[in-house]
XYZ file of N, CA and C in Angstrom:
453
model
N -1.892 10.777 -22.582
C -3.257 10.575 -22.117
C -3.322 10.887 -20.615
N -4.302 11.158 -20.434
C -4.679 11.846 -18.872
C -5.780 11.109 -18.643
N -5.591 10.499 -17.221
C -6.654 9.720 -16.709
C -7.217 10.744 -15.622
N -8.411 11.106 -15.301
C -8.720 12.351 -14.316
C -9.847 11.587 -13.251
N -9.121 11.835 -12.271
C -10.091 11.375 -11.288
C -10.467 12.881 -10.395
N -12.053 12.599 -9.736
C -12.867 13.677 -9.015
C -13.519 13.014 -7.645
N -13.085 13.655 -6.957
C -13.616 12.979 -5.317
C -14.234 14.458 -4.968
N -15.306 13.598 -4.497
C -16.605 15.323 -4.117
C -15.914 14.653 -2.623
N -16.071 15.828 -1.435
C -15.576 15.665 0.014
C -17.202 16.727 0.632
N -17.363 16.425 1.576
C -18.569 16.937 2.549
C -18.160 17.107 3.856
N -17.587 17.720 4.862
C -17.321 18.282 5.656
C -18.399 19.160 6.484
N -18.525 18.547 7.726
C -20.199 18.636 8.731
C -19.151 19.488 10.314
N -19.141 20.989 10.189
C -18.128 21.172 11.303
C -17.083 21.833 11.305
N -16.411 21.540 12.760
C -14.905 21.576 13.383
C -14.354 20.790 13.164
N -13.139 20.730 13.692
C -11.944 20.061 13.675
C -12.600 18.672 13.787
N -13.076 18.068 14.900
C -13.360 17.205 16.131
C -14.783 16.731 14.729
N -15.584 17.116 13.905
C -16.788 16.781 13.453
C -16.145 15.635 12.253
N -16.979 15.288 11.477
C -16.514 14.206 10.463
C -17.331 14.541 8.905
N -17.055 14.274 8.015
C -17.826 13.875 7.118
C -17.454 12.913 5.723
N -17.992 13.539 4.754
C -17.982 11.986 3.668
C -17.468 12.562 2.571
N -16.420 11.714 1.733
C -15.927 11.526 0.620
C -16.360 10.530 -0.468
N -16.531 10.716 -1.604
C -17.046 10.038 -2.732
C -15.791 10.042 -4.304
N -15.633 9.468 -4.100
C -15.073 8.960 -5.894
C -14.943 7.813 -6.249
N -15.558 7.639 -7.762
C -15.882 6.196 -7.822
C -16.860 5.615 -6.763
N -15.772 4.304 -6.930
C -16.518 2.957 -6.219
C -15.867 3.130 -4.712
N -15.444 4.256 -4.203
C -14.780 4.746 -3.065
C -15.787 5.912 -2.293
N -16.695 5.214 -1.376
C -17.583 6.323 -0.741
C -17.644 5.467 0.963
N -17.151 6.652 1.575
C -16.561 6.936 2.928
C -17.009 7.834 4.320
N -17.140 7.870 5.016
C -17.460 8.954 6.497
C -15.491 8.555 6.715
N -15.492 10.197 6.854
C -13.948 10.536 7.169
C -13.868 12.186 8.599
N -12.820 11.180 9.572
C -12.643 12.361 10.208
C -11.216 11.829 10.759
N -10.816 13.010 11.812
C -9.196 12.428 12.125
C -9.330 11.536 13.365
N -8.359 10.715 13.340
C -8.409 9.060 13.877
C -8.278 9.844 15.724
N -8.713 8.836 15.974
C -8.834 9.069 18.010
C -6.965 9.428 18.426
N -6.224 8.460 17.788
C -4.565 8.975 18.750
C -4.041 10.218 17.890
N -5.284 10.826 17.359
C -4.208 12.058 16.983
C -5.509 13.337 17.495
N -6.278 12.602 18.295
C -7.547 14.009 19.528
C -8.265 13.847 18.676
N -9.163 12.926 17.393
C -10.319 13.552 17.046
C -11.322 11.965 17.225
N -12.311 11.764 16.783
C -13.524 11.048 16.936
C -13.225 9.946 16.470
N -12.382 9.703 15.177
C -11.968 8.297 15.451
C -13.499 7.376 14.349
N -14.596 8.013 13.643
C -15.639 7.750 13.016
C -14.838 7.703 11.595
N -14.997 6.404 10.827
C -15.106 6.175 9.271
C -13.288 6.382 9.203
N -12.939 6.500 8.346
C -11.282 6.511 7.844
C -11.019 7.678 7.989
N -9.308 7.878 7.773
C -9.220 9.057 8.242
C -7.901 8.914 6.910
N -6.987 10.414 6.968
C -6.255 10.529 5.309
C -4.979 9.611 5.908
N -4.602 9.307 6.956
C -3.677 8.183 7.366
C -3.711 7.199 6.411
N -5.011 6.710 7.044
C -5.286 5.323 6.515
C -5.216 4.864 4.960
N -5.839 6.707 4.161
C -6.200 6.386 3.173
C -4.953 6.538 1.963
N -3.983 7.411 2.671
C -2.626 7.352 2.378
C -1.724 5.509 2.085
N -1.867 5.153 3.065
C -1.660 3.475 3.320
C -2.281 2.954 2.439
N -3.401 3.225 2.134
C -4.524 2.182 1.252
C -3.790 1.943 0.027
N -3.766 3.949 -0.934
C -3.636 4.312 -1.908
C -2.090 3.214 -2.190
N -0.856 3.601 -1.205
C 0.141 2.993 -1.547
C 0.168 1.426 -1.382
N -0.437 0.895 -0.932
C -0.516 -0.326 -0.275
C -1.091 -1.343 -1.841
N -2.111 -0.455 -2.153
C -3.029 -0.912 -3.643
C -2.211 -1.270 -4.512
N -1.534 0.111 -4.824
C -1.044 -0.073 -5.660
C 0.386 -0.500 -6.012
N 0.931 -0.497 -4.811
C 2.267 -1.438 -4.899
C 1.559 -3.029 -5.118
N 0.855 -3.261 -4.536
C 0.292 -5.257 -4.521
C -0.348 -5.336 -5.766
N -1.254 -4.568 -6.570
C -1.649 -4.513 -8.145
C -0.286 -4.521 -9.307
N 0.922 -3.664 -8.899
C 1.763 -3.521 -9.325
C 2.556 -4.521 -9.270
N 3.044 -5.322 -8.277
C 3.740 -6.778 -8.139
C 3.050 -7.684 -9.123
N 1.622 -8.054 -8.434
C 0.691 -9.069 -9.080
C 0.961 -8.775 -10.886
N 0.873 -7.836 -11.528
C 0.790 -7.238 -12.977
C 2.393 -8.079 -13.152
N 3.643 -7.184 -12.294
C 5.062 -7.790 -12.840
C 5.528 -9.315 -12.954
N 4.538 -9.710 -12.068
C 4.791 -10.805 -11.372
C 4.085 -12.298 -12.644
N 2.763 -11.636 -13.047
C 2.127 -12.080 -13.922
C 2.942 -11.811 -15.387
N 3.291 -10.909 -15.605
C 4.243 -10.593 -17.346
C 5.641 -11.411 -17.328
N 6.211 -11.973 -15.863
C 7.166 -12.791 -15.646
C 6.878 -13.888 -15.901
N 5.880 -14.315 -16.382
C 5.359 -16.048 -16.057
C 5.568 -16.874 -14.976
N 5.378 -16.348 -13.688
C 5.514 -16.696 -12.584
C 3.863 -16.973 -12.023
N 4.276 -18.466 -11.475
C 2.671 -18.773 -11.021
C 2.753 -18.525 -9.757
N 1.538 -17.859 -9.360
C 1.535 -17.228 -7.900
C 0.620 -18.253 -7.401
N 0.684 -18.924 -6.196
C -0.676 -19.554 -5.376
C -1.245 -18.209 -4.391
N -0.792 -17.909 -3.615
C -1.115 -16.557 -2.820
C -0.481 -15.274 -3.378
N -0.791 -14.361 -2.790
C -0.260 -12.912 -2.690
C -0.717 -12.438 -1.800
N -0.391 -12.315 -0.504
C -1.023 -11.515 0.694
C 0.118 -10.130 0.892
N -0.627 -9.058 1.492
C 0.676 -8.214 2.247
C -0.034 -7.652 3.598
N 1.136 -7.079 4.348
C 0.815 -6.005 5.071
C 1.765 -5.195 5.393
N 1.285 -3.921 5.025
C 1.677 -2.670 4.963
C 1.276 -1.430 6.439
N 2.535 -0.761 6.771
C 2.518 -0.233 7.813
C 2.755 1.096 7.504
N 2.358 2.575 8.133
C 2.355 3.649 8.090
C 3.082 4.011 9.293
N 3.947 5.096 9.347
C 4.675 5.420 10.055
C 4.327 6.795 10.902
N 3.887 7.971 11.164
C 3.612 9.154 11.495
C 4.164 9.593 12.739
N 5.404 10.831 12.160
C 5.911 11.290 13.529
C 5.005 12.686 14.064
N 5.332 12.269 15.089
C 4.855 13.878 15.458
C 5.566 14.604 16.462
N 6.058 15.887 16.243
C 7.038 16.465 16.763
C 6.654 18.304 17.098
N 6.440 18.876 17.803
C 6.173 20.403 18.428
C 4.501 19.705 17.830
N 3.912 18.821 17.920
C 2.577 19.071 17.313
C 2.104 19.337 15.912
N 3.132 18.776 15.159
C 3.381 18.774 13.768
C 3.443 17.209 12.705
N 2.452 16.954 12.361
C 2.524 15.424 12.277
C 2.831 15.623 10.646
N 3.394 14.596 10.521
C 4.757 13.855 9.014
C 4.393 12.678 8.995
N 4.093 12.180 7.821
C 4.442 10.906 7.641
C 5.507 10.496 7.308
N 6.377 9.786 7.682
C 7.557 9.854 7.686
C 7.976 8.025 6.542
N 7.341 7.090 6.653
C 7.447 5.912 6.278
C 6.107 5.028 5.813
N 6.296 4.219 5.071
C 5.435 3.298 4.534
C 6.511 1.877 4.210
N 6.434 0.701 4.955
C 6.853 -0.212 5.046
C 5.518 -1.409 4.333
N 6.347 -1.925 3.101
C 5.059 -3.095 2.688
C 5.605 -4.203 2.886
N 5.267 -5.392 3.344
C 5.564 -6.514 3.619
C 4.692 -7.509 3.198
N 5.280 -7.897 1.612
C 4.614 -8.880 0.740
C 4.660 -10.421 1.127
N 3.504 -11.082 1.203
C 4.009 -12.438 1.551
C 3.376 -13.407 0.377
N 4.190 -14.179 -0.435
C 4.328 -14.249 -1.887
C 4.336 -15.675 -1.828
N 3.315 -16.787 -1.650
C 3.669 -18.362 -2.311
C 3.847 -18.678 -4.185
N 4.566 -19.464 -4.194
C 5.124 -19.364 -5.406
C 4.249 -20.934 -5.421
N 4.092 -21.471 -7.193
C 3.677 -22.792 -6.922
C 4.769 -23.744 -6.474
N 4.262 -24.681 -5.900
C 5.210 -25.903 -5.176
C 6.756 -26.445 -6.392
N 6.126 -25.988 -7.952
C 7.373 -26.547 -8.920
C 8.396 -25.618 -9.040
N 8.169 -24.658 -8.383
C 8.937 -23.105 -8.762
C 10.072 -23.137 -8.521
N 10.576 -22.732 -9.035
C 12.740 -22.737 -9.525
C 13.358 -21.643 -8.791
N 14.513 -22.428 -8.174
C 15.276 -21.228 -7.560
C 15.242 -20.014 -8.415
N 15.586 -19.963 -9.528
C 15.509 -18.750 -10.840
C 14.163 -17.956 -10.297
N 12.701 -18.578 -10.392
C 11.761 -17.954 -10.205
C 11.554 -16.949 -9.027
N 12.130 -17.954 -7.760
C 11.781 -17.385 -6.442
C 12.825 -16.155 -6.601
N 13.880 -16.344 -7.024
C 14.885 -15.217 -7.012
C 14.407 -13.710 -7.987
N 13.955 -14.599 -8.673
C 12.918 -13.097 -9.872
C 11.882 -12.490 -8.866
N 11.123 -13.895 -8.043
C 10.139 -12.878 -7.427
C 10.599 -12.014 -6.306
N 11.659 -11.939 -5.576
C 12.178 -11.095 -4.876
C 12.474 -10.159 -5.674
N 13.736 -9.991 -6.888
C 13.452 -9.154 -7.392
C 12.876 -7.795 -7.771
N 11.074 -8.721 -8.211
C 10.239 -7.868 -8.834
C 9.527 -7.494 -7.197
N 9.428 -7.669 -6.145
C 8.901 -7.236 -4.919
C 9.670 -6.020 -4.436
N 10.764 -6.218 -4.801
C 11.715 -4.734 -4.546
C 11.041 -3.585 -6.097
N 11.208 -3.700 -6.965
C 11.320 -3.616 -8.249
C 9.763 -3.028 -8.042
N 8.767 -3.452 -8.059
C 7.519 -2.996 -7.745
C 6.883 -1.778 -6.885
N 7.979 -1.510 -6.043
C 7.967 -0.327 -5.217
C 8.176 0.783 -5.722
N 8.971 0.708 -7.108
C 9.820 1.943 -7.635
C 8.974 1.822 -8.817
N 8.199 0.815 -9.175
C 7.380 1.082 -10.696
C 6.129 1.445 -10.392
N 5.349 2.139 -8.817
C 4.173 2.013 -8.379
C 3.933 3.515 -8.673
N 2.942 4.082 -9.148
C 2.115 5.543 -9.324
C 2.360 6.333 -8.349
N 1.537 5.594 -7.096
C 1.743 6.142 -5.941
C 3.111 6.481 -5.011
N 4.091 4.939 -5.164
C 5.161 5.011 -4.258
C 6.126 6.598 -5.474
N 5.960 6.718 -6.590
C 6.797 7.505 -7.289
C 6.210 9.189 -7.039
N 4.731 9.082 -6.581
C 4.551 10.600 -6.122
C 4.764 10.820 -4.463
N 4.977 9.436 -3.800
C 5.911 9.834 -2.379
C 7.173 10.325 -2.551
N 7.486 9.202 -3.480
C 9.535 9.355 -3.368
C 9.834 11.276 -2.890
N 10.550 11.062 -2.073
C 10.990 12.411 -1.535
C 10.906 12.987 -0.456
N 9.470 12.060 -0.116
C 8.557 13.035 0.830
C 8.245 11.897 2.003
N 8.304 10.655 1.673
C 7.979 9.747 2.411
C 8.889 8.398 2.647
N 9.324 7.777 3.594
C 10.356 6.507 3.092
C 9.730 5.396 2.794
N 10.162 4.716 1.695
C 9.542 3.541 1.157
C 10.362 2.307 1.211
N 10.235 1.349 1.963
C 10.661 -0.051 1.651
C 10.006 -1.510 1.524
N 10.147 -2.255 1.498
C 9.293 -3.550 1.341
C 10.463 -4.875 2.241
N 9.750 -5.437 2.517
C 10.540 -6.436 3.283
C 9.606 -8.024 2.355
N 10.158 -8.278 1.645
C 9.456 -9.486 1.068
C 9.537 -11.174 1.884
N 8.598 -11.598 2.036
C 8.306 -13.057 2.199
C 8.106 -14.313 1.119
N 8.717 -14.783 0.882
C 8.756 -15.387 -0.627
C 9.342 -16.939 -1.025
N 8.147 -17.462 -1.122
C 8.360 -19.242 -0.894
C 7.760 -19.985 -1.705
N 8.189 -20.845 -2.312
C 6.974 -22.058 -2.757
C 6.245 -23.031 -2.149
N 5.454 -23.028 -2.362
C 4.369 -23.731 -1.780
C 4.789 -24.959 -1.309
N 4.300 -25.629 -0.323
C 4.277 -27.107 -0.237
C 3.838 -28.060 -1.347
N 4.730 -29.139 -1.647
C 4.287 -30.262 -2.021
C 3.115 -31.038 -2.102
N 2.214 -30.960 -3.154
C 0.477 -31.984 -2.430
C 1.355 -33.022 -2.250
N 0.799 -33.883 -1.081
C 0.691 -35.000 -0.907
C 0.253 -36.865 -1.449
């Protein structure tokens, strides 16, 4: 089965001008970000690079994480993009996600140790991180605790 996605793009310009992208529930003003010389208006494919992997590694945990019978109280992350630039040639070179994972307050060494695990494990089962592999470096640095005790 083939899932097909279509993003219409609108482009107003030069280099330096901006315009808008549409797919789905994803509608945007896009141009290139101010530290790389352009205007710095609406998102730019940096960001949206980050997003795409960022999504879907944290949808991808939450899913493994959930088929584990592991009760989650939180799931927060943050995820960092890397971009070298070298003779004026920009690479993305890295995507670092940094999951921060409360477990409920009853949760078993066994559990917390699964959810590290599946936080590594989630990187390599993600859509996105598997059409980087090659091209981009991928790691995760997990945060991973049970909750406090109610009182």
């Amino acid at each position: 089965m083939i899932h097909e996605f279509i993003l219409d793009a609108d482009w107003k310009g030069g280099r330096n001008s901006e315009g808008t992208i549409s797919s789905g529930n994803l509608n945007t003003v896009i141009s290139i970000p101010q530290p790389m010389g352009g205007p710095g208006t609406g998102t730019n494919p940096d960001e949206m690079l980050l997003g795409a992997a960022a999504t879907c590694y944290i949808i991808t945990l939450a899913a493994m994480l959930e088929r584990s019978n592991i009760t989650v109280e939180q799931l927060t992350m943050q995820s960092q993009g890397n971009v070298d630039v070298t003779n004026n040639i920009f690479t993305y070179k890295e995507i670092i996600h940094r999951p921060h994972v409360v477990l409920s307050a009853d949760a078993t060494a066994q559990e917390l140790e699964k959810a590290e695990l599946l936080a590594h494990k989630a990187e390599q089962s993600c859509m996105i991180s598997r059409a980087l592999a090659g091209n981009v470096q991928l790691s995760t640095e997990p945060n991973i605790h049970a909750a406090q005790p109610a009182e």
